């Protein structure tokens, strides 16, 4: 059975209300089209895991589909704050959300532990920091060999991980190049993996042998969405739409404007609009 | 010598602290500008690392985010994020961590998490990102920020990343083996920690800046070094390098689809 299917089908068949979901992509390859499809299908009570929540989680939180957010940096990169997320944390609008906050090192280690089949991640971290006081999931463990006290946190085990990639081949192997981020770990930590790609090619002959990050049998579904990372970027295909990130600061500052923007650009849109959005980038 | 702004002086003074031998973990914003001015002037062989995994990067314009494509295209190597934090940062391969701050105290402890109570914040800031471990795993930490009484405070609301704690040997007591904050560069002055108390002390005033100005914009009682110096004004080359870089950056980021 082919793993390749339209994005709406891939989301409908693999996500459930109340699921723990990761959408990864470290500035590069952020799966915006998948995020919009999840919003359109009106899922509820999701626990969202993402190192840098970014615009896509601002949109999900603003639309009220998240009950909990696990993160390590909640900003609009290089621009400022995430205004919809702040509104939820500071004012409970449109609903209250639970937050579980970590450092980047902790989040990266937790994905790696999940991918490794371990129950927890162990690393040298959080020394002197206040996060362990407000996040009960941060504990410590003593090295049995040296006696050094190290930080320990639970592994990330998402029900579904969504990522965006440059390309897949007809078998369903997935290739990523450029800033590779934490997508391989997030995918291998998850029970199911949904990948959007710029294109599907017959095979990867002639390409660099280390670029395939996920063999086809680790991937649940693949959907072709040209421009699917916009306003993030896809190395080798289109640049980051920095102007859109700056613009988001204005849109997200106002509840009314945000609602209108989401109505026009997400609820009434389809994955096909992303191809338009990257023209000229 | 042409005129320069306090912000330009801050960036240039910060850039002078870096050398070609340094391996520097670069925070976004002011640190990023300073690191790249250093690379484009006196420290061409500096290794700049951004937390997106780009090692030895040499961008033509300042990145808007820590993961802009140009950082990867111009890097010696790009590694996965878990590798960045495990092998490179935790592994002790980075000599300097260069951080900005929303709030800082006199011991170089930094808050970028919340203003007010954590569970009922007045302002929810972005949070720590890589900073909690950068602050303890890099050989030493440089900090740069613009002076203001609301950002340089007696007591920070949240310890996002640990500097010298309560001062003295607090780092050692927590089992932290790295030096922590050794340099603070503001728009008005250069500060270094007292060797014993670890309290940041002004060692150099930027040209035209008075002690009173430094005190008025700082929330704790400022200590000044006995042999207080004056920071040399920016050179033509430093200023031109910084302004050209900012002009290229502005054009690139505003351009959006036209870029």
Coordinates of C-alpha atoms in Angstrom, one line a residue, chain A residues 37-182:
Chain A
X37 CA -4.3 21.1 8.0
X38 CA -4.5 20.1 11.7
X39 CA -6.1 23.4 12.5
X40 CA -8.6 23.1 9.6
X41 CA -9.7 19.7 10.8
X42 CA -10.5 21.1 14.2
X43 CA -8.6 18.8 16.5
X44 CA -9.0 19.3 20.3
X45 CA -6.9 19.0 23.4
X46 CA -3.5 18.3 21.7
X47 CA -0.3 18.3 23.7
X48 CA 2.2 20.0 21.4
X49 CA 5.9 19.3 21.7
X50 CA 8.3 21.7 19.9
X51 CA 11.7 23.2 20.8
X52 CA 10.9 26.6 19.4
X53 CA 7.1 27.0 19.2
X54 CA 7.3 29.7 16.5
X55 CA 4.5 31.0 14.4
X56 CA 2.9 27.6 13.8
X57 CA 2.3 26.9 17.5
X58 CA 1.2 30.6 18.0
X59 CA -1.5 29.8 15.4
X60 CA -2.5 26.5 16.9
X61 CA -2.7 28.0 20.4
X62 CA -4.5 31.0 19.2
X63 CA -7.1 28.7 17.6
X64 CA -7.5 26.9 20.9
X65 CA -6.6 23.4 19.8
X66 CA -3.8 22.9 22.3
X67 CA -4.2 22.0 26.0
X68 CA -0.5 21.7 26.8
X69 CA 2.7 22.9 25.3
X70 CA 6.1 21.4 25.9
X71 CA 8.9 23.8 24.7
X72 CA 12.2 25.4 25.2
X73 CA 12.0 28.8 23.4
X74 CA 8.7 30.5 22.8
X75 CA 9.6 33.4 20.5
X76 CA 9.2 34.6 17.0
X77 CA 12.8 34.1 16.0
X78 CA 14.7 37.4 15.6
X79 CA 11.4 39.3 15.8
X80 CA 10.1 39.1 19.4
X81 CA 7.5 37.4 21.4
X82 CA 4.7 34.9 20.5
X83 CA 1.7 37.0 21.1
X84 CA -1.1 34.4 20.9
X85 CA 0.8 32.1 23.2
X86 CA 1.4 34.9 25.6
X87 CA -2.3 35.8 25.5
X88 CA -3.1 32.2 26.5
X89 CA -0.5 32.1 29.3
X90 CA -1.1 35.6 30.7
X91 CA -4.9 35.9 30.1
X92 CA -6.2 32.4 29.4
X93 CA -7.4 33.4 25.9
X94 CA -8.9 31.6 24.0
X95 CA -8.3 28.9 26.7
X96 CA -5.8 28.3 29.4
X97 CA -2.9 26.1 28.4
X98 CA -0.5 24.0 30.5
X99 CA 3.1 24.7 29.8
X100 CA 6.1 22.4 30.4
X101 CA 9.3 24.3 29.9
X102 CA 12.7 23.0 29.2
X103 CA 16.1 24.2 27.8
X104 CA 17.1 23.3 24.2
X105 CA 19.6 20.9 25.4
X106 CA 17.0 19.1 27.4
X107 CA 14.5 18.9 24.5
X108 CA 17.1 17.7 22.1
X109 CA 18.2 15.0 24.6
X110 CA 14.6 14.0 25.3
X111 CA 14.0 13.4 21.6
X112 CA 17.2 11.4 21.3
X113 CA 16.2 9.3 24.3
X114 CA 12.8 8.7 22.7
X115 CA 14.4 7.6 19.5
X116 CA 16.8 5.4 21.4
X117 CA 14.0 3.6 23.2
X118 CA 15.2 4.9 26.6
X119 CA 12.8 6.0 29.3
X120 CA 14.7 9.2 30.1
X121 CA 17.5 11.5 29.0
X122 CA 20.6 12.1 31.0
X123 CA 22.8 15.2 30.5
X124 CA 24.8 17.9 32.2
X125 CA 22.3 20.7 32.5
X126 CA 20.1 23.1 34.4
X127 CA 22.9 23.9 36.9
X128 CA 21.9 26.9 39.0
X129 CA 18.8 27.5 36.8
X130 CA 15.3 28.0 38.1
X131 CA 13.5 25.8 35.6
X132 CA 13.8 22.7 37.8
X133 CA 11.9 24.6 40.5
X134 CA 8.9 25.1 38.2
X135 CA 9.0 22.0 36.1
X136 CA 8.6 18.8 38.2
X137 CA 9.7 16.7 35.3
X138 CA 13.3 17.9 35.7
X139 CA 15.0 15.6 38.1
X140 CA 18.6 14.6 38.8
X141 CA 20.5 11.4 38.7
X142 CA 23.9 10.5 40.1
X143 CA 26.5 9.0 37.8
X144 CA 27.3 5.5 39.3
X145 CA 30.9 5.7 38.2
X146 CA 32.0 9.3 39.1
X147 CA 29.3 10.5 41.5
X148 CA 28.6 13.5 39.3
X149 CA 25.0 14.8 39.6
X150 CA 23.4 15.0 36.2
X151 CA 20.0 16.2 35.0
X152 CA 17.3 13.7 34.0
X153 CA 14.1 14.3 32.2
X154 CA 11.5 11.9 30.6
X155 CA 12.0 10.9 27.0
X156 CA 9.7 12.4 24.4
X157 CA 7.4 9.8 22.9
X158 CA 5.0 11.6 20.6
X159 CA 1.9 9.8 19.2
X160 CA 2.6 11.5 15.9
X161 CA 5.5 13.6 14.6
X162 CA 5.0 15.9 11.6
X163 CA 8.1 17.0 9.6
X164 CA 8.7 18.7 6.2
X165 CA 11.5 17.4 4.0
X166 CA 13.0 18.3 0.6
X167 CA 12.1 15.1 -1.1
X168 CA 11.0 11.5 -0.9
X169 CA 11.6 8.8 -3.5
X170 CA 8.8 6.5 -4.8
X171 CA 9.5 3.9 -2.2
X172 CA 9.0 6.5 0.6
X173 CA 12.6 7.1 1.8
X174 CA 12.9 10.7 3.0
X175 CA 15.8 13.1 2.4
X176 CA 16.8 16.2 4.3
X177 CA 19.8 18.5 3.8
X178 CA 20.9 21.8 5.2
X179 CA 20.1 22.6 8.8
X180 CA 18.9 19.1 9.9
X181 CA 17.6 20.1 13.3
X182 CA 16.0 17.5 15.4

